[in-house]
């Protein structure tokens, strides 16, 4: 199965349209959306309008969680902007999105890691900055047993 993953759109509907156009030329079997969809300084309402009818397997990222669970006055500027621009129906759609989704036995959709929508999966944060995660770090984050 050929899967195209989109993520971290952050309200950039023009970029979303460009990516969807490119995906259409690649003959993929499935498109999935890994969250952080609308929050950003651009076009949250239009982004939701573009994605909702597609019915893609979609999970929520940390920004959907923040929009859904935090009081408006505690939101950051981009989340507050998205909250104010989105319709009640669009906010309900974001709130209803699952935090993870199993696409198949071997494919688990997450935003971050299975345990956290804020943690990096393929990078490790150190005092010196980001570095590529080791295979064992990735296995651990995926909940797989460590190799001897």
PDB file of C-alpha atoms in Angstrom:
ATOM      1  CA  UNK A   1       0.000   0.000   0.000  1.00  0.00           C
ATOM      2  CA  UNK A   2       1.340   3.427  -0.986  1.00  0.00           C
ATOM      3  CA  UNK A   3       0.480   6.007   1.708  1.00  0.00           C
ATOM      4  CA  UNK A   4       0.897   9.777   1.501  1.00  0.00           C
ATOM      5  CA  UNK A   5       1.089  11.444   4.914  1.00  0.00           C
ATOM      6  CA  UNK A   6       0.283  15.113   5.375  1.00  0.00           C
ATOM      7  CA  UNK A   7       0.873  16.905   8.650  1.00  0.00           C
ATOM      8  CA  UNK A   8       1.376  20.305  10.246  1.00  0.00           C
ATOM      9  CA  UNK A   9      -0.678  22.245   7.709  1.00  0.00           C
ATOM     10  CA  UNK A  10      -1.218  25.024  10.278  1.00  0.00           C
ATOM     11  CA  UNK A  11      -3.913  26.764   8.266  1.00  0.00           C
ATOM     12  CA  UNK A  12      -1.844  27.114   5.096  1.00  0.00           C
ATOM     13  CA  UNK A  13      -4.562  26.140   2.621  1.00  0.00           C
ATOM     14  CA  UNK A  14      -2.485  27.228  -0.407  1.00  0.00           C
ATOM     15  CA  UNK A  15       0.328  24.857   0.567  1.00  0.00           C
ATOM     16  CA  UNK A  16      -2.242  22.153   1.311  1.00  0.00           C
ATOM     17  CA  UNK A  17      -3.703  22.512  -2.186  1.00  0.00           C
ATOM     18  CA  UNK A  18      -0.217  22.300  -3.713  1.00  0.00           C
ATOM     19  CA  UNK A  19       0.593  19.153  -1.724  1.00  0.00           C
ATOM     20  CA  UNK A  20      -2.741  17.515  -2.579  1.00  0.00           C
ATOM     21  CA  UNK A  21      -2.138  18.332  -6.239  1.00  0.00           C
ATOM     22  CA  UNK A  22       1.281  16.701  -6.096  1.00  0.00           C
ATOM     23  CA  UNK A  23      -0.102  13.656  -4.285  1.00  0.00           C
ATOM     24  CA  UNK A  24      -2.699  13.260  -7.052  1.00  0.00           C
ATOM     25  CA  UNK A  25       0.148  12.678  -9.545  1.00  0.00           C
ATOM     26  CA  UNK A  26       1.755   9.945  -7.452  1.00  0.00           C
ATOM     27  CA  UNK A  27      -0.984   7.294  -7.588  1.00  0.00           C
ATOM     28  CA  UNK A  28      -1.162   6.713  -3.840  1.00  0.00           C
ATOM     29  CA  UNK A  29      -3.607   4.267  -2.286  1.00  0.00           C
ATOM     30  CA  UNK A  30      -4.341   6.318   0.810  1.00  0.00           C
ATOM     31  CA  UNK A  31      -3.776   9.845   2.132  1.00  0.00           C
ATOM     32  CA  UNK A  32      -3.598  10.296   5.900  1.00  0.00           C
ATOM     33  CA  UNK A  33      -3.548  13.493   7.945  1.00  0.00           C
ATOM     34  CA  UNK A  34      -1.402  13.535  11.093  1.00  0.00           C
ATOM     35  CA  UNK A  35      -2.738  16.700  12.706  1.00  0.00           C
ATOM     36  CA  UNK A  36      -1.905  20.333  13.489  1.00  0.00           C
ATOM     37  CA  UNK A  37      -4.401  21.238  10.814  1.00  0.00           C
ATOM     38  CA  UNK A  38      -5.837  24.719  11.341  1.00  0.00           C
ATOM     39  CA  UNK A  39      -3.929  26.558  14.032  1.00  0.00           C
ATOM     40  CA  UNK A  40      -1.738  29.211  12.510  1.00  0.00           C
ATOM     41  CA  UNK A  41      -1.918  32.766  11.311  1.00  0.00           C
ATOM     42  CA  UNK A  42      -3.295  31.997   7.887  1.00  0.00           C
ATOM     43  CA  UNK A  43      -6.624  30.447   6.881  1.00  0.00           C
ATOM     44  CA  UNK A  44      -7.969  28.022   9.504  1.00  0.00           C
ATOM     45  CA  UNK A  45     -11.601  28.071   8.296  1.00  0.00           C
ATOM     46  CA  UNK A  46     -10.677  27.563   4.655  1.00  0.00           C
ATOM     47  CA  UNK A  47      -8.287  24.746   5.565  1.00  0.00           C
ATOM     48  CA  UNK A  48     -11.018  22.914   7.481  1.00  0.00           C
ATOM     49  CA  UNK A  49     -13.441  23.542   4.586  1.00  0.00           C
ATOM     50  CA  UNK A  50     -10.933  21.938   2.213  1.00  0.00           C
ATOM     51  CA  UNK A  51     -10.202  18.873   4.361  1.00  0.00           C
ATOM     52  CA  UNK A  52     -13.496  17.945   5.985  1.00  0.00           C
ATOM     53  CA  UNK A  53     -15.245  16.779   2.767  1.00  0.00           C
ATOM     54  CA  UNK A  54     -12.272  14.577   1.840  1.00  0.00           C
ATOM     55  CA  UNK A  55     -12.930  12.240   4.774  1.00  0.00           C
ATOM     56  CA  UNK A  56      -9.257  11.345   5.120  1.00  0.00           C
ATOM     57  CA  UNK A  57      -8.133   9.217   8.043  1.00  0.00           C
ATOM     58  CA  UNK A  58      -7.170  12.090  10.351  1.00  0.00           C
ATOM     59  CA  UNK A  59      -5.809  12.320  13.863  1.00  0.00           C
ATOM     60  CA  UNK A  60      -5.448  15.357  16.046  1.00  0.00           C
ATOM     61  CA  UNK A  61      -2.169  16.996  16.903  1.00  0.00           C
ATOM     62  CA  UNK A  62      -1.224  19.111  19.876  1.00  0.00           C
ATOM     63  CA  UNK A  63      -2.896  22.203  18.402  1.00  0.00           C
ATOM     64  CA  UNK A  64      -6.244  20.434  17.967  1.00  0.00           C
ATOM     65  CA  UNK A  65      -5.932  19.236  21.563  1.00  0.00           C
ATOM     66  CA  UNK A  66      -5.189  22.764  22.752  1.00  0.00           C
ATOM     67  CA  UNK A  67      -8.106  24.263  20.794  1.00  0.00           C
ATOM     68  CA  UNK A  68     -10.431  21.544  22.113  1.00  0.00           C
ATOM     69  CA  UNK A  69      -9.349  21.420  25.744  1.00  0.00           C
ATOM     70  CA  UNK A  70      -7.958  24.802  26.791  1.00  0.00           C
ATOM     71  CA  UNK A  71     -10.050  27.811  27.711  1.00  0.00           C
ATOM     72  CA  UNK A  72      -9.774  30.443  24.975  1.00  0.00           C
ATOM     73  CA  UNK A  73      -8.009  32.915  27.288  1.00  0.00           C
ATOM     74  CA  UNK A  74      -5.193  30.390  27.941  1.00  0.00           C
ATOM     75  CA  UNK A  75      -4.564  29.630  24.254  1.00  0.00           C
ATOM     76  CA  UNK A  76      -1.551  30.919  22.388  1.00  0.00           C
ATOM     77  CA  UNK A  77      -2.120  33.476  19.646  1.00  0.00           C
ATOM     78  CA  UNK A  78      -2.287  30.992  16.756  1.00  0.00           C
ATOM     79  CA  UNK A  79      -4.693  28.673  18.579  1.00  0.00           C
ATOM     80  CA  UNK A  80      -6.874  31.606  19.623  1.00  0.00           C
ATOM     81  CA  UNK A  81      -6.938  32.907  16.032  1.00  0.00           C
ATOM     82  CA  UNK A  82      -7.981  29.467  14.760  1.00  0.00           C
ATOM     83  CA  UNK A  83     -10.608  29.091  17.498  1.00  0.00           C
ATOM     84  CA  UNK A  84     -12.104  32.482  16.604  1.00  0.00           C
ATOM     85  CA  UNK A  85     -12.124  31.798  12.847  1.00  0.00           C
ATOM     86  CA  UNK A  86     -13.475  28.247  12.910  1.00  0.00           C
ATOM     87  CA  UNK A  87     -17.196  27.532  12.917  1.00  0.00           C
ATOM     88  CA  UNK A  88     -18.769  25.488  15.704  1.00  0.00           C
ATOM     89  CA  UNK A  89     -19.070  22.565  13.256  1.00  0.00           C
ATOM     90  CA  UNK A  90     -15.376  22.798  12.375  1.00  0.00           C
ATOM     91  CA  UNK A  91     -14.336  22.973  16.049  1.00  0.00           C
ATOM     92  CA  UNK A  92     -16.537  19.926  16.747  1.00  0.00           C
ATOM     93  CA  UNK A  93     -14.802  18.054  13.903  1.00  0.00           C
ATOM     94  CA  UNK A  94     -11.376  18.845  15.364  1.00  0.00           C
ATOM     95  CA  UNK A  95     -12.491  17.895  18.877  1.00  0.00           C
ATOM     96  CA  UNK A  96     -13.844  14.535  17.678  1.00  0.00           C
ATOM     97  CA  UNK A  97     -10.602  13.495  15.982  1.00  0.00           C
ATOM     98  CA  UNK A  98      -8.841  10.570  17.651  1.00  0.00           C
ATOM     99  CA  UNK A  99      -5.358  10.986  19.123  1.00  0.00           C
ATOM    100  CA  UNK A 100      -4.108   7.871  17.321  1.00  0.00           C
ATOM    101  CA  UNK A 101      -5.497   5.601  14.635  1.00  0.00           C
ATOM    102  CA  UNK A 102      -4.554   2.166  13.407  1.00  0.00           C
ATOM    103  CA  UNK A 103      -4.702   2.216   9.612  1.00  0.00           C
ATOM    104  CA  UNK A 104      -3.770  -1.458   9.421  1.00  0.00           C
ATOM    105  CA  UNK A 105      -2.103  -4.055  11.604  1.00  0.00           C
ATOM    106  CA  UNK A 106       1.293  -2.566  10.729  1.00  0.00           C
ATOM    107  CA  UNK A 107       0.451   1.157  10.431  1.00  0.00           C
ATOM    108  CA  UNK A 108      -0.268   3.324  13.470  1.00  0.00           C
ATOM    109  CA  UNK A 109      -0.933   7.027  12.927  1.00  0.00           C
ATOM    110  CA  UNK A 110       0.396   9.379  15.629  1.00  0.00           C
ATOM    111  CA  UNK A 111       1.283  13.044  15.953  1.00  0.00           C
ATOM    112  CA  UNK A 112       4.580  12.888  17.801  1.00  0.00           C
ATOM    113  CA  UNK A 113       4.765   9.473  19.445  1.00  0.00           C
ATOM    114  CA  UNK A 114       2.127   6.952  20.575  1.00  0.00           C
ATOM    115  CA  UNK A 115       2.341   8.451  24.075  1.00  0.00           C
ATOM    116  CA  UNK A 116       2.678  12.178  23.393  1.00  0.00           C
ATOM    117  CA  UNK A 117       1.598  14.649  20.722  1.00  0.00           C
ATOM    118  CA  UNK A 118       4.522  16.876  21.766  1.00  0.00           C
ATOM    119  CA  UNK A 119       7.414  14.396  21.666  1.00  0.00           C
ATOM    120  CA  UNK A 120       9.622  13.858  18.645  1.00  0.00           C
ATOM    121  CA  UNK A 121       9.597  10.380  17.124  1.00  0.00           C
ATOM    122  CA  UNK A 122      12.620  10.423  14.815  1.00  0.00           C
ATOM    123  CA  UNK A 123      14.734  13.051  16.560  1.00  0.00           C
ATOM    124  CA  UNK A 124      16.098  13.316  20.071  1.00  0.00           C
ATOM    125  CA  UNK A 125      16.316  16.660  21.842  1.00  0.00           C
ATOM    126  CA  UNK A 126      19.596  17.267  23.651  1.00  0.00           C
ATOM    127  CA  UNK A 127      21.167  20.317  25.276  1.00  0.00           C
ATOM    128  CA  UNK A 128      23.064  20.831  22.010  1.00  0.00           C
ATOM    129  CA  UNK A 129      19.881  20.697  19.909  1.00  0.00           C
ATOM    130  CA  UNK A 130      18.226  18.006  17.798  1.00  0.00           C
ATOM    131  CA  UNK A 131      19.964  14.875  16.614  1.00  0.00           C
ATOM    132  CA  UNK A 132      18.691  11.887  14.677  1.00  0.00           C
ATOM    133  CA  UNK A 133      17.251   9.296  17.030  1.00  0.00           C
ATOM    134  CA  UNK A 134      18.930   5.918  17.229  1.00  0.00           C
ATOM    135  CA  UNK A 135      17.054   2.827  16.083  1.00  0.00           C
ATOM    136  CA  UNK A 136      16.684   1.753  19.696  1.00  0.00           C
ATOM    137  CA  UNK A 137      15.190   5.143  20.676  1.00  0.00           C
ATOM    138  CA  UNK A 138      12.668   4.857  17.851  1.00  0.00           C
ATOM    139  CA  UNK A 139      11.828   1.263  18.820  1.00  0.00           C
ATOM    140  CA  UNK A 140      11.285   2.374  22.430  1.00  0.00           C
ATOM    141  CA  UNK A 141       9.032   5.291  21.379  1.00  0.00           C
ATOM    142  CA  UNK A 142       7.038   2.932  19.166  1.00  0.00           C
ATOM    143  CA  UNK A 143       6.507   0.607  22.131  1.00  0.00           C
ATOM    144  CA  UNK A 144       8.536  -2.189  20.535  1.00  0.00           C
ATOM    145  CA  UNK A 145      10.780  -4.437  22.598  1.00  0.00           C
ATOM    146  CA  UNK A 146      14.432  -3.483  22.826  1.00  0.00           C
ATOM    147  CA  UNK A 147      16.800  -5.724  20.921  1.00  0.00           C
ATOM    148  CA  UNK A 148      19.373  -7.668  22.943  1.00  0.00           C
TER     149      UNK A 148
END
